[in-house]
């Protein structure tokens, strides 16, 4: 991580002023004495996940892989974004349209309530051999519950009830919720989400790991990366060598200077959903009690042709965190063209990634000039190891940063409000519209 490009806007003294507070926050986490202390199961998850647990996940993944062209993962929020982020980051950009005989296509449902989306999904599944992984910690969330009702019926009609129950895996609470009851009744294989891990901190549990393994990526490497991040961000690491502390300190120093919006920037579409995952993690953890940095995201260079203008010259309430990828997994050079009608022969023979890197460096310089501080985080390569490392790093930094804002980074009371109104409007018994008209 490189924070040198924030020093035109805050001093290193202002960043390092958070040292004591952040080291105290590390203690609150390790000693489990801070706000939301009952939700710290994620903290030592990488180092406490056993080979046996990974093997159990890998076995179920292998079984679903062997019998399915498509696996539909049903879930929303923390029960969706982590695996979606990892699969997009690690996979071929066109994996959903490639007929890859080795790996099933992983599709998602229940992350919206769109009629067209779900009807089109069912139409596609009419002619495919498929399985379902349904994920809901509470077991009662409306979006995935409705989608699962649809998919369960569709699968049972297609392959019969007995075979369907072999093709459905549920990930939910050990004893509570409608999904647990249903899974037990129908005899589905299940994995348990532990009580002390909230949805947005659950990517390194079966919630994220099973879909990632089904898609064909090494969850053992992912956990190994997370394990190293756990060690490198732990309480015994000095503040100035601890990337989670430095990131938390830098963003809080900027926030105190009126930089209320953090834009996560990527230069590869493969990271679009990592940004979505990060937005949920930070938005739900910090946005409460009328406080919190607003997490936003852009995909460059595409969005330089849309949001670039605002970032360069709009309100100066922004800072950027650039997720830079060290090296691509493939090689592509720009060809020479003897006619040179497009005048681009000065790029001949250069790697695509070099052009992208120059776009990145040029943009960072322009944005700093325009008054936008920049933090840069480099992911060496898009591999399971580095993804696991990155995700754990962001989780730890988020918890530390949330404590600096003096909020509980592990609850999400505000998410309930829309649900009450939706149920009231749909006529559910005992539900009343919550609506305050401000005159
Ligand atoms: O982070 C969270 O807790 C939420 O985003 C949940 O993951 C989301 O609401 C889905 O909840 P559940 O897994 O209970 O269906």
PDB file of C-alpha atoms in Angstrom, residues 131-377:
ATOM      1  CA  UNK A 131     -27.780 -27.740  -8.998  1.00  0.00           C
ATOM      2  CA  UNK A 132     -28.559 -25.099  -6.394  1.00  0.00           C
ATOM      3  CA  UNK A 133     -26.645 -23.658  -3.453  1.00  0.00           C
ATOM      4  CA  UNK A 134     -29.007 -21.591  -1.316  1.00  0.00           C
ATOM      5  CA  UNK A 135     -27.374 -19.281   1.203  1.00  0.00           C
ATOM      6  CA  UNK A 136     -29.103 -17.284   3.910  1.00  0.00           C
ATOM      7  CA  UNK A 137     -27.775 -16.842   7.416  1.00  0.00           C
ATOM      8  CA  UNK A 138     -31.129 -15.748   8.818  1.00  0.00           C
ATOM      9  CA  UNK A 139     -32.958 -18.150   6.536  1.00  0.00           C
ATOM     10  CA  UNK A 140     -35.737 -15.615   6.192  1.00  0.00           C
ATOM     11  CA  UNK A 141     -34.487 -12.953   3.735  1.00  0.00           C
ATOM     12  CA  UNK A 142     -37.227 -12.295   1.188  1.00  0.00           C
ATOM     13  CA  UNK A 143     -35.236 -11.985  -2.042  1.00  0.00           C
ATOM     14  CA  UNK A 144     -33.394 -15.323  -1.835  1.00  0.00           C
ATOM     15  CA  UNK A 145     -36.394 -17.068  -0.228  1.00  0.00           C
ATOM     16  CA  UNK A 146     -38.656 -16.140  -3.156  1.00  0.00           C
ATOM     17  CA  UNK A 147     -36.007 -17.111  -5.718  1.00  0.00           C
ATOM     18  CA  UNK A 148     -35.392 -20.420  -3.950  1.00  0.00           C
ATOM     19  CA  UNK A 149     -39.095 -21.214  -3.923  1.00  0.00           C
ATOM     20  CA  UNK A 150     -39.104 -20.773  -7.723  1.00  0.00           C
ATOM     21  CA  UNK A 151     -35.900 -22.716  -8.355  1.00  0.00           C
ATOM     22  CA  UNK A 152     -36.764 -25.570  -5.992  1.00  0.00           C
ATOM     23  CA  UNK A 153     -40.070 -26.141  -7.795  1.00  0.00           C
ATOM     24  CA  UNK A 154     -38.397 -25.879 -11.183  1.00  0.00           C
ATOM     25  CA  UNK A 155     -35.690 -28.398 -10.254  1.00  0.00           C
ATOM     26  CA  UNK A 156     -38.149 -30.828  -8.656  1.00  0.00           C
ATOM     27  CA  UNK A 157     -40.355 -30.727 -11.761  1.00  0.00           C
ATOM     28  CA  UNK A 158     -37.313 -31.337 -13.930  1.00  0.00           C
ATOM     29  CA  UNK A 159     -35.491 -34.153 -12.095  1.00  0.00           C
ATOM     30  CA  UNK A 160     -37.947 -35.330  -9.419  1.00  0.00           C
ATOM     31  CA  UNK A 161     -38.010 -34.578  -5.704  1.00  0.00           C
ATOM     32  CA  UNK A 162     -35.495 -37.240  -4.647  1.00  0.00           C
ATOM     33  CA  UNK A 163     -32.823 -36.218  -7.171  1.00  0.00           C
ATOM     34  CA  UNK A 164     -33.484 -32.509  -6.484  1.00  0.00           C
ATOM     35  CA  UNK A 165     -32.704 -33.024  -2.808  1.00  0.00           C
ATOM     36  CA  UNK A 166     -29.297 -34.420  -3.844  1.00  0.00           C
ATOM     37  CA  UNK A 167     -28.681 -31.351  -5.971  1.00  0.00           C
ATOM     38  CA  UNK A 168     -29.556 -28.713  -3.385  1.00  0.00           C
ATOM     39  CA  UNK A 169     -27.105 -27.580  -0.702  1.00  0.00           C
ATOM     40  CA  UNK A 170     -28.169 -25.081   1.965  1.00  0.00           C
ATOM     41  CA  UNK A 171     -25.867 -22.793   3.938  1.00  0.00           C
ATOM     42  CA  UNK A 172     -27.637 -21.303   6.943  1.00  0.00           C
ATOM     43  CA  UNK A 173     -27.897 -21.067  10.722  1.00  0.00           C
ATOM     44  CA  UNK A 174     -27.345 -24.253  12.743  1.00  0.00           C
ATOM     45  CA  UNK A 175     -30.846 -24.276  14.205  1.00  0.00           C
ATOM     46  CA  UNK A 176     -32.878 -21.117  13.442  1.00  0.00           C
ATOM     47  CA  UNK A 177     -34.825 -19.861  10.412  1.00  0.00           C
ATOM     48  CA  UNK A 178     -37.122 -21.172   7.723  1.00  0.00           C
ATOM     49  CA  UNK A 179     -34.270 -22.388   5.511  1.00  0.00           C
ATOM     50  CA  UNK A 180     -32.850 -24.583   8.300  1.00  0.00           C
ATOM     51  CA  UNK A 181     -36.293 -26.123   8.841  1.00  0.00           C
ATOM     52  CA  UNK A 182     -36.761 -26.740   5.133  1.00  0.00           C
ATOM     53  CA  UNK A 183     -33.259 -28.168   4.681  1.00  0.00           C
ATOM     54  CA  UNK A 184     -33.730 -30.593   7.574  1.00  0.00           C
ATOM     55  CA  UNK A 185     -37.156 -31.633   6.338  1.00  0.00           C
ATOM     56  CA  UNK A 186     -36.011 -32.217   2.744  1.00  0.00           C
ATOM     57  CA  UNK A 187     -32.701 -33.843   3.697  1.00  0.00           C
ATOM     58  CA  UNK A 188     -30.434 -31.338   1.937  1.00  0.00           C
ATOM     59  CA  UNK A 189     -26.715 -31.300   2.659  1.00  0.00           C
ATOM     60  CA  UNK A 190     -25.952 -28.232   4.744  1.00  0.00           C
ATOM     61  CA  UNK A 191     -23.107 -26.046   5.981  1.00  0.00           C
ATOM     62  CA  UNK A 192     -23.525 -23.884   9.055  1.00  0.00           C
ATOM     63  CA  UNK A 193     -22.849 -20.141   9.268  1.00  0.00           C
ATOM     64  CA  UNK A 194     -21.624 -19.569  12.752  1.00  0.00           C
ATOM     65  CA  UNK A 195     -23.561 -17.141  14.984  1.00  0.00           C
ATOM     66  CA  UNK A 196     -20.547 -14.900  15.461  1.00  0.00           C
ATOM     67  CA  UNK A 197     -19.948 -14.088  11.775  1.00  0.00           C
ATOM     68  CA  UNK A 198     -22.084 -11.435  10.061  1.00  0.00           C
ATOM     69  CA  UNK A 199     -22.977 -11.708   6.368  1.00  0.00           C
ATOM     70  CA  UNK A 200     -20.487  -9.168   5.022  1.00  0.00           C
ATOM     71  CA  UNK A 201     -17.616 -10.792   6.938  1.00  0.00           C
ATOM     72  CA  UNK A 202     -18.515 -14.313   5.759  1.00  0.00           C
ATOM     73  CA  UNK A 203     -16.620 -14.711   2.467  1.00  0.00           C
ATOM     74  CA  UNK A 204     -13.980 -16.941   4.084  1.00  0.00           C
ATOM     75  CA  UNK A 205     -16.637 -19.360   5.430  1.00  0.00           C
ATOM     76  CA  UNK A 206     -18.562 -21.918   3.357  1.00  0.00           C
ATOM     77  CA  UNK A 207     -20.740 -18.965   2.219  1.00  0.00           C
ATOM     78  CA  UNK A 208     -17.946 -17.796  -0.061  1.00  0.00           C
ATOM     79  CA  UNK A 209     -15.815 -20.917  -0.248  1.00  0.00           C
ATOM     80  CA  UNK A 210     -18.371 -23.388  -1.607  1.00  0.00           C
ATOM     81  CA  UNK A 211     -19.349 -21.342  -4.702  1.00  0.00           C
ATOM     82  CA  UNK A 212     -15.672 -20.440  -5.293  1.00  0.00           C
ATOM     83  CA  UNK A 213     -14.670 -24.127  -5.152  1.00  0.00           C
ATOM     84  CA  UNK A 214     -17.555 -25.050  -7.449  1.00  0.00           C
ATOM     85  CA  UNK A 215     -16.265 -22.518  -9.977  1.00  0.00           C
ATOM     86  CA  UNK A 216     -12.948 -24.391  -9.955  1.00  0.00           C
ATOM     87  CA  UNK A 217     -10.670 -22.177  -7.836  1.00  0.00           C
ATOM     88  CA  UNK A 218      -8.429 -23.295  -5.001  1.00  0.00           C
ATOM     89  CA  UNK A 219     -10.032 -22.387  -1.689  1.00  0.00           C
ATOM     90  CA  UNK A 220      -6.961 -23.791   0.066  1.00  0.00           C
ATOM     91  CA  UNK A 221      -4.810 -21.119  -1.617  1.00  0.00           C
ATOM     92  CA  UNK A 222      -7.430 -18.473  -0.844  1.00  0.00           C
ATOM     93  CA  UNK A 223      -7.364 -19.381   2.859  1.00  0.00           C
ATOM     94  CA  UNK A 224      -3.551 -19.486   2.839  1.00  0.00           C
ATOM     95  CA  UNK A 225      -3.501 -15.920   1.517  1.00  0.00           C
ATOM     96  CA  UNK A 226      -6.008 -14.838   4.166  1.00  0.00           C
ATOM     97  CA  UNK A 227      -3.929 -16.575   6.830  1.00  0.00           C
ATOM     98  CA  UNK A 228      -0.858 -14.547   5.851  1.00  0.00           C
ATOM     99  CA  UNK A 229      -2.940 -11.366   5.880  1.00  0.00           C
ATOM    100  CA  UNK A 230      -4.225 -12.275   9.353  1.00  0.00           C
ATOM    101  CA  UNK A 231      -0.627 -12.552  10.543  1.00  0.00           C
ATOM    102  CA  UNK A 232       0.529  -9.363   8.770  1.00  0.00           C
ATOM    103  CA  UNK A 233      -2.339  -7.237  10.108  1.00  0.00           C
ATOM    104  CA  UNK A 234      -2.394  -8.662  13.636  1.00  0.00           C
ATOM    105  CA  UNK A 235      -1.919  -6.881  16.938  1.00  0.00           C
ATOM    106  CA  UNK A 236       1.776  -7.797  17.124  1.00  0.00           C
ATOM    107  CA  UNK A 237       2.613  -5.969  13.910  1.00  0.00           C
ATOM    108  CA  UNK A 238       3.929  -2.417  14.348  1.00  0.00           C
ATOM    109  CA  UNK A 239       1.485   0.319  13.336  1.00  0.00           C
ATOM    110  CA  UNK A 240       3.709   1.652  10.547  1.00  0.00           C
ATOM    111  CA  UNK A 241       4.167  -1.852   9.112  1.00  0.00           C
ATOM    112  CA  UNK A 242       0.558  -2.874   9.403  1.00  0.00           C
ATOM    113  CA  UNK A 243      -1.352  -2.193   6.155  1.00  0.00           C
ATOM    114  CA  UNK A 244      -4.760  -2.485   7.856  1.00  0.00           C
ATOM    115  CA  UNK A 245      -3.810   0.179  10.423  1.00  0.00           C
ATOM    116  CA  UNK A 246      -2.290   2.468   7.805  1.00  0.00           C
ATOM    117  CA  UNK A 247      -5.316   2.215   5.518  1.00  0.00           C
ATOM    118  CA  UNK A 248      -7.714   2.845   8.422  1.00  0.00           C
ATOM    119  CA  UNK A 249      -5.613   5.809   9.586  1.00  0.00           C
ATOM    120  CA  UNK A 250      -5.262   7.340   6.115  1.00  0.00           C
ATOM    121  CA  UNK A 251      -8.956   7.202   5.263  1.00  0.00           C
ATOM    122  CA  UNK A 252      -9.980   8.592   8.682  1.00  0.00           C
ATOM    123  CA  UNK A 253      -7.456  11.419   8.382  1.00  0.00           C
ATOM    124  CA  UNK A 254      -8.922  12.287   4.969  1.00  0.00           C
ATOM    125  CA  UNK A 255     -12.481  12.028   6.283  1.00  0.00           C
ATOM    126  CA  UNK A 256     -11.687  14.553   9.007  1.00  0.00           C
ATOM    127  CA  UNK A 257     -10.525  16.915   6.232  1.00  0.00           C
ATOM    128  CA  UNK A 258     -13.949  16.736   4.571  1.00  0.00           C
ATOM    129  CA  UNK A 259     -13.175  13.926   2.121  1.00  0.00           C
ATOM    130  CA  UNK A 260     -16.490  12.202   2.662  1.00  0.00           C
ATOM    131  CA  UNK A 261     -16.510   9.939  -0.389  1.00  0.00           C
ATOM    132  CA  UNK A 262     -14.023   7.153  -1.072  1.00  0.00           C
ATOM    133  CA  UNK A 263     -13.996   5.912  -4.630  1.00  0.00           C
ATOM    134  CA  UNK A 264     -12.533   2.449  -5.194  1.00  0.00           C
ATOM    135  CA  UNK A 265     -10.862   2.473  -8.594  1.00  0.00           C
ATOM    136  CA  UNK A 266      -9.908  -0.530 -10.699  1.00  0.00           C
ATOM    137  CA  UNK A 267      -8.286  -0.867 -14.100  1.00  0.00           C
ATOM    138  CA  UNK A 268      -9.611  -4.349 -14.846  1.00  0.00           C
ATOM    139  CA  UNK A 269     -13.282  -5.291 -15.204  1.00  0.00           C
ATOM    140  CA  UNK A 270     -12.441  -8.444 -13.247  1.00  0.00           C
ATOM    141  CA  UNK A 271     -12.395  -6.315 -10.093  1.00  0.00           C
ATOM    142  CA  UNK A 272     -15.808  -4.728 -10.567  1.00  0.00           C
ATOM    143  CA  UNK A 273     -17.444  -7.062  -8.065  1.00  0.00           C
ATOM    144  CA  UNK A 274     -14.577  -6.870  -5.589  1.00  0.00           C
ATOM    145  CA  UNK A 275     -15.498  -3.195  -5.425  1.00  0.00           C
ATOM    146  CA  UNK A 276     -19.163  -4.136  -4.934  1.00  0.00           C
ATOM    147  CA  UNK A 277     -18.151  -6.465  -2.083  1.00  0.00           C
ATOM    148  CA  UNK A 278     -15.972  -3.709  -0.566  1.00  0.00           C
ATOM    149  CA  UNK A 279     -18.845  -1.197  -0.892  1.00  0.00           C
ATOM    150  CA  UNK A 280     -21.115  -3.459   1.143  1.00  0.00           C
ATOM    151  CA  UNK A 281     -18.410  -4.178   3.712  1.00  0.00           C
ATOM    152  CA  UNK A 282     -17.591  -0.530   4.332  1.00  0.00           C
ATOM    153  CA  UNK A 283     -21.043   0.966   3.681  1.00  0.00           C
ATOM    154  CA  UNK A 284     -22.899  -1.338   6.076  1.00  0.00           C
ATOM    155  CA  UNK A 285     -20.129  -1.271   8.653  1.00  0.00           C
ATOM    156  CA  UNK A 286     -19.535   2.483   8.861  1.00  0.00           C
ATOM    157  CA  UNK A 287     -22.645   4.234   7.577  1.00  0.00           C
ATOM    158  CA  UNK A 288     -24.596   4.795  10.760  1.00  0.00           C
ATOM    159  CA  UNK A 289     -25.350   7.414  13.436  1.00  0.00           C
ATOM    160  CA  UNK A 290     -25.164  10.023  10.626  1.00  0.00           C
ATOM    161  CA  UNK A 291     -21.490   9.231  10.119  1.00  0.00           C
ATOM    162  CA  UNK A 292     -19.283   7.318   7.707  1.00  0.00           C
ATOM    163  CA  UNK A 293     -17.298   7.653   4.497  1.00  0.00           C
ATOM    164  CA  UNK A 294     -19.555   6.984   1.491  1.00  0.00           C
ATOM    165  CA  UNK A 295     -18.027   4.075  -0.474  1.00  0.00           C
ATOM    166  CA  UNK A 296     -18.339   4.391  -4.237  1.00  0.00           C
ATOM    167  CA  UNK A 297     -16.712   2.577  -7.145  1.00  0.00           C
ATOM    168  CA  UNK A 298     -15.561   3.161 -10.704  1.00  0.00           C
ATOM    169  CA  UNK A 299     -14.175   0.893 -13.421  1.00  0.00           C
ATOM    170  CA  UNK A 300     -11.399   2.648 -15.324  1.00  0.00           C
ATOM    171  CA  UNK A 301     -10.655   3.354 -18.018  1.00  0.00           C
ATOM    172  CA  UNK A 302     -14.379   2.943 -19.007  1.00  0.00           C
ATOM    173  CA  UNK A 303     -15.601   5.314 -16.345  1.00  0.00           C
ATOM    174  CA  UNK A 304     -12.969   7.927 -17.166  1.00  0.00           C
ATOM    175  CA  UNK A 305     -15.312   8.613 -20.067  1.00  0.00           C
ATOM    176  CA  UNK A 306     -18.215   9.222 -17.698  1.00  0.00           C
ATOM    177  CA  UNK A 307     -17.305   9.778 -14.045  1.00  0.00           C
ATOM    178  CA  UNK A 308     -13.804  11.049 -14.884  1.00  0.00           C
ATOM    179  CA  UNK A 309     -15.107  14.577 -15.376  1.00  0.00           C
ATOM    180  CA  UNK A 310     -16.701  14.749 -11.924  1.00  0.00           C
ATOM    181  CA  UNK A 311     -13.668  13.252 -10.233  1.00  0.00           C
ATOM    182  CA  UNK A 312     -11.355  15.730 -11.951  1.00  0.00           C
ATOM    183  CA  UNK A 313     -13.430  18.883 -11.440  1.00  0.00           C
ATOM    184  CA  UNK A 314     -16.544  18.250  -9.340  1.00  0.00           C
ATOM    185  CA  UNK A 315     -17.021  18.815  -5.601  1.00  0.00           C
ATOM    186  CA  UNK A 316     -13.761  18.267  -3.716  1.00  0.00           C
ATOM    187  CA  UNK A 317     -15.181  15.768  -1.238  1.00  0.00           C
ATOM    188  CA  UNK A 318     -13.543  12.731  -2.813  1.00  0.00           C
ATOM    189  CA  UNK A 319     -10.511  10.571  -2.295  1.00  0.00           C
ATOM    190  CA  UNK A 320      -9.611   7.555  -4.377  1.00  0.00           C
ATOM    191  CA  UNK A 321      -8.270   4.134  -3.462  1.00  0.00           C
ATOM    192  CA  UNK A 322      -6.745   2.554  -6.537  1.00  0.00           C
ATOM    193  CA  UNK A 323      -6.677  -1.243  -6.669  1.00  0.00           C
ATOM    194  CA  UNK A 324      -3.766  -1.859  -8.966  1.00  0.00           C
ATOM    195  CA  UNK A 325      -2.928  -5.318 -10.304  1.00  0.00           C
ATOM    196  CA  UNK A 326       0.818  -6.016 -10.481  1.00  0.00           C
ATOM    197  CA  UNK A 327       0.798  -8.205 -13.532  1.00  0.00           C
ATOM    198  CA  UNK A 328      -1.787  -9.709 -15.835  1.00  0.00           C
ATOM    199  CA  UNK A 329      -2.128 -13.464 -16.227  1.00  0.00           C
ATOM    200  CA  UNK A 330      -1.927 -13.350 -20.037  1.00  0.00           C
ATOM    201  CA  UNK A 331       0.201 -11.664 -22.674  1.00  0.00           C
ATOM    202  CA  UNK A 332      -1.125  -9.487 -25.489  1.00  0.00           C
ATOM    203  CA  UNK A 333       0.911  -7.013 -27.540  1.00  0.00           C
ATOM    204  CA  UNK A 334      -0.364  -4.274 -29.803  1.00  0.00           C
ATOM    205  CA  UNK A 335       0.347  -5.115 -33.458  1.00  0.00           C
ATOM    206  CA  UNK A 336       2.148  -2.918 -35.966  1.00  0.00           C
ATOM    207  CA  UNK A 337       0.061  -1.612 -38.863  1.00  0.00           C
ATOM    208  CA  UNK A 338       2.104  -0.510 -41.910  1.00  0.00           C
ATOM    209  CA  UNK A 339      -0.649   1.875 -43.073  1.00  0.00           C
ATOM    210  CA  UNK A 340      -0.764   3.533 -39.621  1.00  0.00           C
ATOM    211  CA  UNK A 341      -3.971   5.385 -40.517  1.00  0.00           C
ATOM    212  CA  UNK A 342      -4.922   5.530 -36.841  1.00  0.00           C
ATOM    213  CA  UNK A 343      -1.449   7.003 -36.029  1.00  0.00           C
ATOM    214  CA  UNK A 344      -0.977   4.450 -33.286  1.00  0.00           C
ATOM    215  CA  UNK A 345       2.261   2.840 -34.421  1.00  0.00           C
ATOM    216  CA  UNK A 346       4.049   4.451 -31.471  1.00  0.00           C
ATOM    217  CA  UNK A 347       2.272   1.753 -29.442  1.00  0.00           C
ATOM    218  CA  UNK A 348       3.328  -1.145 -31.695  1.00  0.00           C
ATOM    219  CA  UNK A 349       4.935  -3.997 -29.813  1.00  0.00           C
ATOM    220  CA  UNK A 350       3.906  -2.638 -26.417  1.00  0.00           C
ATOM    221  CA  UNK A 351       1.972  -4.838 -24.013  1.00  0.00           C
ATOM    222  CA  UNK A 352      -1.685  -3.918 -23.488  1.00  0.00           C
ATOM    223  CA  UNK A 353      -0.921  -3.865 -19.773  1.00  0.00           C
ATOM    224  CA  UNK A 354       1.757  -1.223 -20.280  1.00  0.00           C
ATOM    225  CA  UNK A 355      -0.763   1.099 -21.907  1.00  0.00           C
ATOM    226  CA  UNK A 356      -3.140   0.369 -19.029  1.00  0.00           C
ATOM    227  CA  UNK A 357      -0.406   1.112 -16.465  1.00  0.00           C
ATOM    228  CA  UNK A 358       0.365   4.449 -18.130  1.00  0.00           C
ATOM    229  CA  UNK A 359      -3.364   5.261 -18.097  1.00  0.00           C
ATOM    230  CA  UNK A 360      -3.343   4.448 -14.371  1.00  0.00           C
ATOM    231  CA  UNK A 361      -0.263   6.551 -13.599  1.00  0.00           C
ATOM    232  CA  UNK A 362      -1.453   9.449 -15.755  1.00  0.00           C
ATOM    233  CA  UNK A 363      -4.879   9.419 -14.135  1.00  0.00           C
ATOM    234  CA  UNK A 364      -3.489   9.309 -10.599  1.00  0.00           C
ATOM    235  CA  UNK A 365      -1.313  12.358 -11.353  1.00  0.00           C
ATOM    236  CA  UNK A 366      -4.201  14.245 -12.979  1.00  0.00           C
ATOM    237  CA  UNK A 367      -6.552  13.496 -10.097  1.00  0.00           C
ATOM    238  CA  UNK A 368      -4.021  14.546  -7.449  1.00  0.00           C
ATOM    239  CA  UNK A 369      -3.552  17.772  -9.413  1.00  0.00           C
ATOM    240  CA  UNK A 370      -7.321  18.165  -9.428  1.00  0.00           C
ATOM    241  CA  UNK A 371      -7.489  17.903  -5.627  1.00  0.00           C
ATOM    242  CA  UNK A 372      -8.203  14.196  -5.172  1.00  0.00           C
ATOM    243  CA  UNK A 373      -5.926  12.369  -2.709  1.00  0.00           C
ATOM    244  CA  UNK A 374      -4.934   8.873  -3.787  1.00  0.00           C
ATOM    245  CA  UNK A 375      -4.226   5.684  -1.867  1.00  0.00           C
ATOM    246  CA  UNK A 376      -2.786   2.860  -3.946  1.00  0.00           C
ATOM    247  CA  UNK A 377      -3.140  -0.810  -3.084  1.00  0.00           C
TER     248      UNK A 377
END
